[in-house]
Short mmCIF file of N, CA, C and O in Angstrom, two decimals:
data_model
loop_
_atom_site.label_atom_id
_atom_site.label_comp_id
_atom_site.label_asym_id
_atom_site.label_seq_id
_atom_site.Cartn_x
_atom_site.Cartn_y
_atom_site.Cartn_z
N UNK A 126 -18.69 -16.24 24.69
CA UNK A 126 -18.18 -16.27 23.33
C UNK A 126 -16.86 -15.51 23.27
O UNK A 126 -16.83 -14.36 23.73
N UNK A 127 -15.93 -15.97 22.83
CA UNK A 127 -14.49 -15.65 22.41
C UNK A 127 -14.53 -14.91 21.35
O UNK A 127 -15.12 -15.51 20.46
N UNK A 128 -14.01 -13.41 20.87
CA UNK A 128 -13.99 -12.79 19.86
C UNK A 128 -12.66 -12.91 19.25
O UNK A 128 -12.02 -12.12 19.95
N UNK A 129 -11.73 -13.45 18.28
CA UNK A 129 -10.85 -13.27 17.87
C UNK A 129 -10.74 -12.35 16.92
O UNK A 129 -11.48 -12.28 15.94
N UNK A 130 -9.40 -11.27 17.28
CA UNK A 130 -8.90 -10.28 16.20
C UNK A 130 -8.85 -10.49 15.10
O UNK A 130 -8.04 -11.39 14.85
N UNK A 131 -9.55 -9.90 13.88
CA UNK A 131 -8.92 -10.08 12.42
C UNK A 131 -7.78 -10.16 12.49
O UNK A 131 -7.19 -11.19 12.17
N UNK A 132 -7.23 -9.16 12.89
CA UNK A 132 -5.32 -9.45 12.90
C UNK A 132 -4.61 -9.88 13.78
O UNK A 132 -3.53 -9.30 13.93
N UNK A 133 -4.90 -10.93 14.61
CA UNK A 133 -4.35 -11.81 15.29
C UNK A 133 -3.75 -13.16 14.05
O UNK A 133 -4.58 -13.75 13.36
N UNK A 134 -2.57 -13.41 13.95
CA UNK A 134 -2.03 -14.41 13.44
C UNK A 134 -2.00 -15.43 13.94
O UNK A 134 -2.09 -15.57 15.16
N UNK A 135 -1.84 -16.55 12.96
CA UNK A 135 -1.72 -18.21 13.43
C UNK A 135 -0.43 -18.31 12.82
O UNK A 135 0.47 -18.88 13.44
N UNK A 136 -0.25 -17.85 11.77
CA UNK A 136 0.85 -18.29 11.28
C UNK A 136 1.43 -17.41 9.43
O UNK A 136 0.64 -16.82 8.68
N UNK A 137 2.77 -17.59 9.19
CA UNK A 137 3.03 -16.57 8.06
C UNK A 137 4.02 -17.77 7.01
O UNK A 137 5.10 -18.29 7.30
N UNK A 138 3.33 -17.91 5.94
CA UNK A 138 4.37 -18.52 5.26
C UNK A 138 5.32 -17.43 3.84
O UNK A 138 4.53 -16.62 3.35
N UNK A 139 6.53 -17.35 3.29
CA UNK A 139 6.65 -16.98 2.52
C UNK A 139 7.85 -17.14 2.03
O UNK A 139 9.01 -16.91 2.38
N UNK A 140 6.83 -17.97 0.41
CA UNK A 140 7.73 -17.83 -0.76
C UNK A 140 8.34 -17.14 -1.24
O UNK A 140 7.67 -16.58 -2.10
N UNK A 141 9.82 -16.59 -1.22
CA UNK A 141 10.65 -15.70 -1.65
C UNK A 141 10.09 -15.22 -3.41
O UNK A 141 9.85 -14.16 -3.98
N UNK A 142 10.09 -16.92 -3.86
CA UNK A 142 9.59 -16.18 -5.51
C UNK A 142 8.07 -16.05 -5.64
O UNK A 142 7.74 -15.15 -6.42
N UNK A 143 7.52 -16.40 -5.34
CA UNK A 143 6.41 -16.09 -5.35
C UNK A 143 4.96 -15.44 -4.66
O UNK A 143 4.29 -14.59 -5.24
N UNK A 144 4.59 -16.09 -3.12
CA UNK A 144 3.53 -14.97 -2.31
C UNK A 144 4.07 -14.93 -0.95
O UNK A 144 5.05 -15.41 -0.39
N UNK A 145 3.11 -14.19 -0.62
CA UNK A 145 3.19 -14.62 1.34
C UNK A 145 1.76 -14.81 1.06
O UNK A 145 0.98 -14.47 0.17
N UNK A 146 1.69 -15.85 2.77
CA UNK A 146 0.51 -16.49 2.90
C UNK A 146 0.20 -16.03 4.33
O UNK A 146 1.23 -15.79 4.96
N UNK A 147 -0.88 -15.86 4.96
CA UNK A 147 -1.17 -15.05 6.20
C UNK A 147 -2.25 -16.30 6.38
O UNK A 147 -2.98 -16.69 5.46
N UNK A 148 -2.23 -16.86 7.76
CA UNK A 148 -3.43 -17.50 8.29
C UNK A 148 -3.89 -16.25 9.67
O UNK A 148 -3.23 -15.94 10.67
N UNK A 149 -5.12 -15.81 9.26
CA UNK A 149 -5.33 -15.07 10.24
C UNK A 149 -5.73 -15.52 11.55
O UNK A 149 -4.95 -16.44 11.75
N UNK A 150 -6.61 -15.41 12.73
CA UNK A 150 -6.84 -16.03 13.95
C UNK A 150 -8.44 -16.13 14.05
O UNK A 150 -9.08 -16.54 15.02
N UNK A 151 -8.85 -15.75 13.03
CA UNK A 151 -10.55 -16.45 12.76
C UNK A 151 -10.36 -17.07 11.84
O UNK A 151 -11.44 -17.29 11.30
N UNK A 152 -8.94 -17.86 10.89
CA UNK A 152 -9.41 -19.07 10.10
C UNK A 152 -9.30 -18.63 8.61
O UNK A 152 -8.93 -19.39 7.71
N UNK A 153 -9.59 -17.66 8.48
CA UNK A 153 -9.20 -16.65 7.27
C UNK A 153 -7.21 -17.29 6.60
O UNK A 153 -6.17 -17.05 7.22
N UNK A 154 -7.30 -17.95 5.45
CA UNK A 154 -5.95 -17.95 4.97
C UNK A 154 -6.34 -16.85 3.66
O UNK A 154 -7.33 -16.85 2.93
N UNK A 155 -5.26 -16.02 3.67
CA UNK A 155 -4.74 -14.97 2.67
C UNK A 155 -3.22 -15.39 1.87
O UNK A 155 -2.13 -15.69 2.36
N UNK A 156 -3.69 -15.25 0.42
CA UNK A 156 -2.57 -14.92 -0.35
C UNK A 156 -1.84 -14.07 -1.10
O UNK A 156 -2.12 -14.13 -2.29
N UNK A 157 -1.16 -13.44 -0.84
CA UNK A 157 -0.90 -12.51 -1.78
C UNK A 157 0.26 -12.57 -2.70
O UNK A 157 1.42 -12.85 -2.39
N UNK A 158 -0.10 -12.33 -3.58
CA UNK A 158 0.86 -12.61 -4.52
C UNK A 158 2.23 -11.23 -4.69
O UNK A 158 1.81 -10.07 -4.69
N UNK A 159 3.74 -11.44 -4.83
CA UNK A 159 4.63 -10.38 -4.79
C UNK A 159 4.24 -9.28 -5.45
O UNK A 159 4.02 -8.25 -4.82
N UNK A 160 4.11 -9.32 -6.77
CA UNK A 160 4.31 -7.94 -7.47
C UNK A 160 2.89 -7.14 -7.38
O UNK A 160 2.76 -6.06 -7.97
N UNK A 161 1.83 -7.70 -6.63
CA UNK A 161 0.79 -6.79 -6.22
C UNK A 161 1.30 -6.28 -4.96
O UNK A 161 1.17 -5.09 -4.70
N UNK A 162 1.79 -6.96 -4.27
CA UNK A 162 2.48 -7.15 -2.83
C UNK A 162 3.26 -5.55 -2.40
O UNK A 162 3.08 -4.80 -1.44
N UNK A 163 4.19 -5.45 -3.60
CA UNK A 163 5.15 -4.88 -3.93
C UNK A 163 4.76 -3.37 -4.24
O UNK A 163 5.10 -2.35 -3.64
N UNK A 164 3.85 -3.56 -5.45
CA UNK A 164 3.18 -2.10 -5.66
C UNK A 164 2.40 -1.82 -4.60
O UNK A 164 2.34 -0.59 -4.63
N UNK A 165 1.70 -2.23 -3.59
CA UNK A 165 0.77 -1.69 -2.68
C UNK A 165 1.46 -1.27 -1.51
O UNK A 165 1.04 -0.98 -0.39
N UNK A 166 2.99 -1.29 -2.15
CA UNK A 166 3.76 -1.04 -0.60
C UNK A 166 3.19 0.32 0.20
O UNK A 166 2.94 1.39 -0.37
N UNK A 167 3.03 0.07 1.61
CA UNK A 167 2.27 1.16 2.24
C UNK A 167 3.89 2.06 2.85
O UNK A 167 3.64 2.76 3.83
N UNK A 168 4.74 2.09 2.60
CA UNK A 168 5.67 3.44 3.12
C UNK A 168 5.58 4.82 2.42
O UNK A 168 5.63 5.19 1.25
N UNK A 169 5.47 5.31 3.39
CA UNK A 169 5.91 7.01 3.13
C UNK A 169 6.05 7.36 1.20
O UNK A 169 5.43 8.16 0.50
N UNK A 170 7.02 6.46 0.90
CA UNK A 170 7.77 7.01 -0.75
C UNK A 170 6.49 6.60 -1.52
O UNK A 170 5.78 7.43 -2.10
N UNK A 171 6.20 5.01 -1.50
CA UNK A 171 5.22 4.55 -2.06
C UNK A 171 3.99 5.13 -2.05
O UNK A 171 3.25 5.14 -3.04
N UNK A 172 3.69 5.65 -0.91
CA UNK A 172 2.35 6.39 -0.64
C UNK A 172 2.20 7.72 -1.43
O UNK A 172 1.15 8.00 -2.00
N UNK A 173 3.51 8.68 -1.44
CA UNK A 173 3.51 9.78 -2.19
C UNK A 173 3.34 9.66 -3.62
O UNK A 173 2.59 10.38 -4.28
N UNK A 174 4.07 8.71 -4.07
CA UNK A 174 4.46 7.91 -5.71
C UNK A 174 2.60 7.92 -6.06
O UNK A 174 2.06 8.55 -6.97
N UNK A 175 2.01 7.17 -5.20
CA UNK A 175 0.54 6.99 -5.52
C UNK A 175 -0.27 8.20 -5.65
O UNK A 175 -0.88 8.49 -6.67
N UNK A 176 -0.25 9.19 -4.11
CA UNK A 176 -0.74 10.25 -4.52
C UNK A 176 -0.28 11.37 -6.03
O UNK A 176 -1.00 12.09 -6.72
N UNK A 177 1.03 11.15 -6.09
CA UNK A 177 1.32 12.04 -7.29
C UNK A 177 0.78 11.42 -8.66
O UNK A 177 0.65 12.05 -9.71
N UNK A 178 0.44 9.89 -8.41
CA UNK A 178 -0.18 9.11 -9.27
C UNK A 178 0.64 8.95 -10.50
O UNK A 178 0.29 8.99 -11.68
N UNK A 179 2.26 8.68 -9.76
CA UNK A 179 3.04 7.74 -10.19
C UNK A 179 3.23 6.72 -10.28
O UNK A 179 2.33 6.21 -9.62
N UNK A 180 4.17 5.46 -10.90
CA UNK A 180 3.88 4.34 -10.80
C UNK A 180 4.90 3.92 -9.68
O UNK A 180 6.05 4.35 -9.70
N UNK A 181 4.53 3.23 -8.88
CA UNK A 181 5.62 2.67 -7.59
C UNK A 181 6.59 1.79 -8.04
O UNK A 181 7.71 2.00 -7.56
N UNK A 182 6.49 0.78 -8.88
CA UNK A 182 7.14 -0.17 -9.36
C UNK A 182 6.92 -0.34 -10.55
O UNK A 182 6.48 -1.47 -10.79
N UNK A 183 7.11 0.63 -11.86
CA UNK A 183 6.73 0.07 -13.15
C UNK A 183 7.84 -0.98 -13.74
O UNK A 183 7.62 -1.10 -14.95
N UNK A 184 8.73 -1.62 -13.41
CA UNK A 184 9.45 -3.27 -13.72
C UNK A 184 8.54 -3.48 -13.57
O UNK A 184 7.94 -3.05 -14.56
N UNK A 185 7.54 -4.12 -12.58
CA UNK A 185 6.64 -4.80 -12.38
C UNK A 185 5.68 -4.95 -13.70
O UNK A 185 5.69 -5.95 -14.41
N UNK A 186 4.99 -3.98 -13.88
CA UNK A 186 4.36 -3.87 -14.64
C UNK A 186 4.25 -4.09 -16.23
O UNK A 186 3.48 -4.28 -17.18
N UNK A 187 5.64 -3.93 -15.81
CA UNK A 187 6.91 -4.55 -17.72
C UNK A 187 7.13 -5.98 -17.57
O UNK A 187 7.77 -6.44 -18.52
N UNK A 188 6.67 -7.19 -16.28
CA UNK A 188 7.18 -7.93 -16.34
C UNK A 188 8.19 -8.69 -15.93
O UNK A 188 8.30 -9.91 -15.97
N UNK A 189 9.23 -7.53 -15.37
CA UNK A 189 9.99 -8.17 -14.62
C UNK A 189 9.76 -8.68 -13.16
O UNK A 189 9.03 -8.21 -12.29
N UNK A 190 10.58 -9.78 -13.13
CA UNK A 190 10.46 -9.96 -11.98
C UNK A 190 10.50 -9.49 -10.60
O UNK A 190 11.39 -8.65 -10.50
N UNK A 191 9.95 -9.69 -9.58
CA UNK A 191 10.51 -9.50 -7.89
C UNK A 191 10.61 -10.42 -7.52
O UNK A 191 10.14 -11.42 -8.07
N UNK A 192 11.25 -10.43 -6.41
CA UNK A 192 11.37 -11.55 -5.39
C UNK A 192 11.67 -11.39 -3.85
O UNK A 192 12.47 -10.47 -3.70
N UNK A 193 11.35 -11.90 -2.82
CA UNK A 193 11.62 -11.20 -1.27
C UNK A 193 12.75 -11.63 -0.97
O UNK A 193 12.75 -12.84 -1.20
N UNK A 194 13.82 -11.27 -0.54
CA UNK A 194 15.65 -11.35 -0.15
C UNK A 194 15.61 -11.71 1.43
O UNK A 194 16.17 -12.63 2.02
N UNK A 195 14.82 -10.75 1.89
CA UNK A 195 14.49 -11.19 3.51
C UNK A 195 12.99 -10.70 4.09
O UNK A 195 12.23 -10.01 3.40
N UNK A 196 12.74 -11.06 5.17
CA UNK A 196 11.51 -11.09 5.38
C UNK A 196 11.79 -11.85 7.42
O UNK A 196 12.17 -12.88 7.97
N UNK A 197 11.28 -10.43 7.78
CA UNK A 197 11.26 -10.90 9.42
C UNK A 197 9.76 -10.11 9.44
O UNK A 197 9.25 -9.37 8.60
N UNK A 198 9.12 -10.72 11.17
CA UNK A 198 8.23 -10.27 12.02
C UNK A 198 8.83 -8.69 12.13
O UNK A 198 10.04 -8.50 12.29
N UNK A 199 7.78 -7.48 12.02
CA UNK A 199 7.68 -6.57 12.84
C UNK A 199 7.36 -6.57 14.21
O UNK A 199 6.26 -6.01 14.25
N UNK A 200 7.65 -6.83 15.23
CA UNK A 200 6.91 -7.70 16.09
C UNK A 200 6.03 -8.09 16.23
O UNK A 200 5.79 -9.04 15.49
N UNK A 201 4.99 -7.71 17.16
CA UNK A 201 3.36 -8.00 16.39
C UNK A 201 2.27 -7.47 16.01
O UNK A 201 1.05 -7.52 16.13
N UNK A 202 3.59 -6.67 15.26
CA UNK A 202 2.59 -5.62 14.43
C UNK A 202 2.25 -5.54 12.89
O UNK A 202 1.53 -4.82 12.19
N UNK A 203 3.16 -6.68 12.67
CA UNK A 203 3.54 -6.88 10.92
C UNK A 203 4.52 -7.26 9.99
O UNK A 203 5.30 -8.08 10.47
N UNK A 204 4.75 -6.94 8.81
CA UNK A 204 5.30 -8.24 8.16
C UNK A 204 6.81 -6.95 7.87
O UNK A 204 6.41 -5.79 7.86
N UNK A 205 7.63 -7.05 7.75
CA UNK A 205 8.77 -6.59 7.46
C UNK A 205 9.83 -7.17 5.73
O UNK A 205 10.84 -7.87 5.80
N UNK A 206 9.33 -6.72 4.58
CA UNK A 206 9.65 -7.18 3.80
C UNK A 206 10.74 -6.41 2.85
O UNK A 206 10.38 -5.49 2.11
N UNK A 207 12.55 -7.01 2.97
CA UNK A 207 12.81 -6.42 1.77
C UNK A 207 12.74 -7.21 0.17
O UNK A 207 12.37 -8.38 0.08
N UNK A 208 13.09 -6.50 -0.87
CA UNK A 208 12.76 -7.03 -1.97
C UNK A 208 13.82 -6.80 -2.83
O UNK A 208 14.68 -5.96 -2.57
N UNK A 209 13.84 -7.74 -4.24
CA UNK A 209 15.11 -7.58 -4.58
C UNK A 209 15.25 -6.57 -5.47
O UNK A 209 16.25 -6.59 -6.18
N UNK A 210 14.34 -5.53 -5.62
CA UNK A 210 14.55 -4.15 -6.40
C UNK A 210 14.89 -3.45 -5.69
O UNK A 210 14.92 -2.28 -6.08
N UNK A 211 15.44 -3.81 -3.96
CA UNK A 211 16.66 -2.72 -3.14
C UNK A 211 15.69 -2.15 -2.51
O UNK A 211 15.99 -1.27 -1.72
N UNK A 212 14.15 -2.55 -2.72
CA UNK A 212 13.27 -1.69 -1.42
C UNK A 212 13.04 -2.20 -0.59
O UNK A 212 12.80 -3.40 -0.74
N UNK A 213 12.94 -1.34 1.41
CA UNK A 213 13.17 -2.03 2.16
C UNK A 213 12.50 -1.50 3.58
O UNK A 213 12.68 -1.84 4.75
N UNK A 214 11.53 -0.37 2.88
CA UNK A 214 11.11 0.65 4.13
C UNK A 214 9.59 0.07 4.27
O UNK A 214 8.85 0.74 4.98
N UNK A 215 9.16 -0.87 3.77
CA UNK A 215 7.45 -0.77 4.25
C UNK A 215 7.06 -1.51 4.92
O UNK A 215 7.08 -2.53 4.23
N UNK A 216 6.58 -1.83 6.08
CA UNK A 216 6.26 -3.01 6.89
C UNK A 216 4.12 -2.89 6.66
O UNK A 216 3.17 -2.11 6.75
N UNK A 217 4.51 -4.39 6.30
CA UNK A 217 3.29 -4.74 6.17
C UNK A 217 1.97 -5.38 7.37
O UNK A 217 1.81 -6.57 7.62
N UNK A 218 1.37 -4.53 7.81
CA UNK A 218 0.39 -4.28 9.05
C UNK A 218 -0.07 -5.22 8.62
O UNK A 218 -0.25 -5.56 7.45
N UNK A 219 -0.41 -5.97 10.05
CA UNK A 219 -1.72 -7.21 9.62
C UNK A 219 -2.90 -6.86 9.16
O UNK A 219 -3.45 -7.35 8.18
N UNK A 220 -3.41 -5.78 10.05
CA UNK A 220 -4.44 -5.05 9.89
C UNK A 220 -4.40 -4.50 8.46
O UNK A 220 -5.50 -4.83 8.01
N UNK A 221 -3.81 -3.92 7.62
CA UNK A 221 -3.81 -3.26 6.52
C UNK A 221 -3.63 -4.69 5.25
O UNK A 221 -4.06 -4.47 4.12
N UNK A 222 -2.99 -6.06 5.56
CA UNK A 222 -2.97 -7.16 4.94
C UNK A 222 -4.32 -7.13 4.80
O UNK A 222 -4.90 -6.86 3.75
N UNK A 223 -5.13 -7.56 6.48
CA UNK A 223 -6.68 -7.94 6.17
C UNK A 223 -7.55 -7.39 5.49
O UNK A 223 -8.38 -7.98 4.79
N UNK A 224 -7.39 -5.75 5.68
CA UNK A 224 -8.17 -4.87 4.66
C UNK A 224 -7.96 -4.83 3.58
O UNK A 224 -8.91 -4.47 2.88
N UNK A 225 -6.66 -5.17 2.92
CA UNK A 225 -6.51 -5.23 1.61
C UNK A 225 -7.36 -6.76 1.08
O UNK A 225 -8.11 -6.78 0.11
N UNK A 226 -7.08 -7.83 1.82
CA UNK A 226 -7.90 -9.16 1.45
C UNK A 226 -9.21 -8.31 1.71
O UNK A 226 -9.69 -7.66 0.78
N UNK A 227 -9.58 -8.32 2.51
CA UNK A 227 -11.37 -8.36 2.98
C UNK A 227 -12.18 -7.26 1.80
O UNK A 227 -13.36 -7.32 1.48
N UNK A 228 -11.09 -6.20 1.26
CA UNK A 228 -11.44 -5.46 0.38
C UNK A 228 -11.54 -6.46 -1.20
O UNK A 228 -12.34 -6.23 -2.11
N UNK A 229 -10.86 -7.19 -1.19
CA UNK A 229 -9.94 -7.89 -2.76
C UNK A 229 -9.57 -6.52 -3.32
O UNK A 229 -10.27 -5.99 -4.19
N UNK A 230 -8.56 -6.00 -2.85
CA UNK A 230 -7.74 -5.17 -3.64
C UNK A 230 -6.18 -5.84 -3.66
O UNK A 230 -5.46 -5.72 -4.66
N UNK A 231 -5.87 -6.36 -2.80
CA UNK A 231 -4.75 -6.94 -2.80
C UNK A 231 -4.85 -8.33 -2.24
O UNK A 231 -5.41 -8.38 -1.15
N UNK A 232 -4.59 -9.05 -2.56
CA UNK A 232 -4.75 -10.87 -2.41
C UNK A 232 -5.91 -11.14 -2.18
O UNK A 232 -6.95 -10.49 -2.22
N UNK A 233 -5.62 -12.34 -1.88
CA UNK A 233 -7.22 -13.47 -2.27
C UNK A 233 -7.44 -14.34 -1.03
O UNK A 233 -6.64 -14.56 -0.12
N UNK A 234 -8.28 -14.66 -1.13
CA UNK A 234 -8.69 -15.47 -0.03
C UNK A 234 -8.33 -16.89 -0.13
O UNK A 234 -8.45 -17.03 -1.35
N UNK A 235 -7.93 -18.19 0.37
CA UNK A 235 -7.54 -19.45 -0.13
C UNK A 235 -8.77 -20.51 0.95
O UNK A 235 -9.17 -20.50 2.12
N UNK A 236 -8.98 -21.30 -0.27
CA UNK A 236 -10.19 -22.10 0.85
C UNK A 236 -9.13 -23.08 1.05
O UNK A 236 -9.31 -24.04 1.80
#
């Protein structure tokens, strides 16, 4: 029997205005939508913002929009996303994608 990694990828799609899509390597497709995307950013600033139990992105929360400007592979370690509110430090772990799906705290699962 073959065990495949939760965070082994098949493949990454993403809509600038709207999600990224993660097919994981057991079959698992994930969506996540930006402005959850956005607030759950896992860097350093974002992480403190949370513990001080600030808001990371309150535009968001008012409504305004985001959108992704660029978007490369971390190699293969994760998703590398900047955004068009000028933030640009958080790379998004596969591993920390899956836990956020497998949790539903951040995106959804797509049949």
């Amino acid at each position: 029997m073959t065990v495949v990694p939760v965070h082994d990828i098949e493949s990454v799609e993403v809509d600038r205005q709207s999600h990224v899509e993660v097919l994981f390597g057991d079959g698992v497709r994930a969506r996540f939508e930006l402005g959850p995307l956005r607030q759950a950013c896992p860097c350093a600033d974002c992480n403190a913002r949370r513990i001080r139990e600030q808001p990371v992105a309150p535009w968001i929360d008012e409504g305004q929009p985001i959108s992704v400007t660029n978007a490369a592979l971390a190699g293969a370690w994760g998703l590398d996303l900047d955004w068009s509110d000028g933030h640009s430090t958080g790379i998004y772990s596969w591993e920390k994608l899956r836990e956020w799906v497998d949790a539903g705290t951040v995106g959804s699962v797509e049949s």
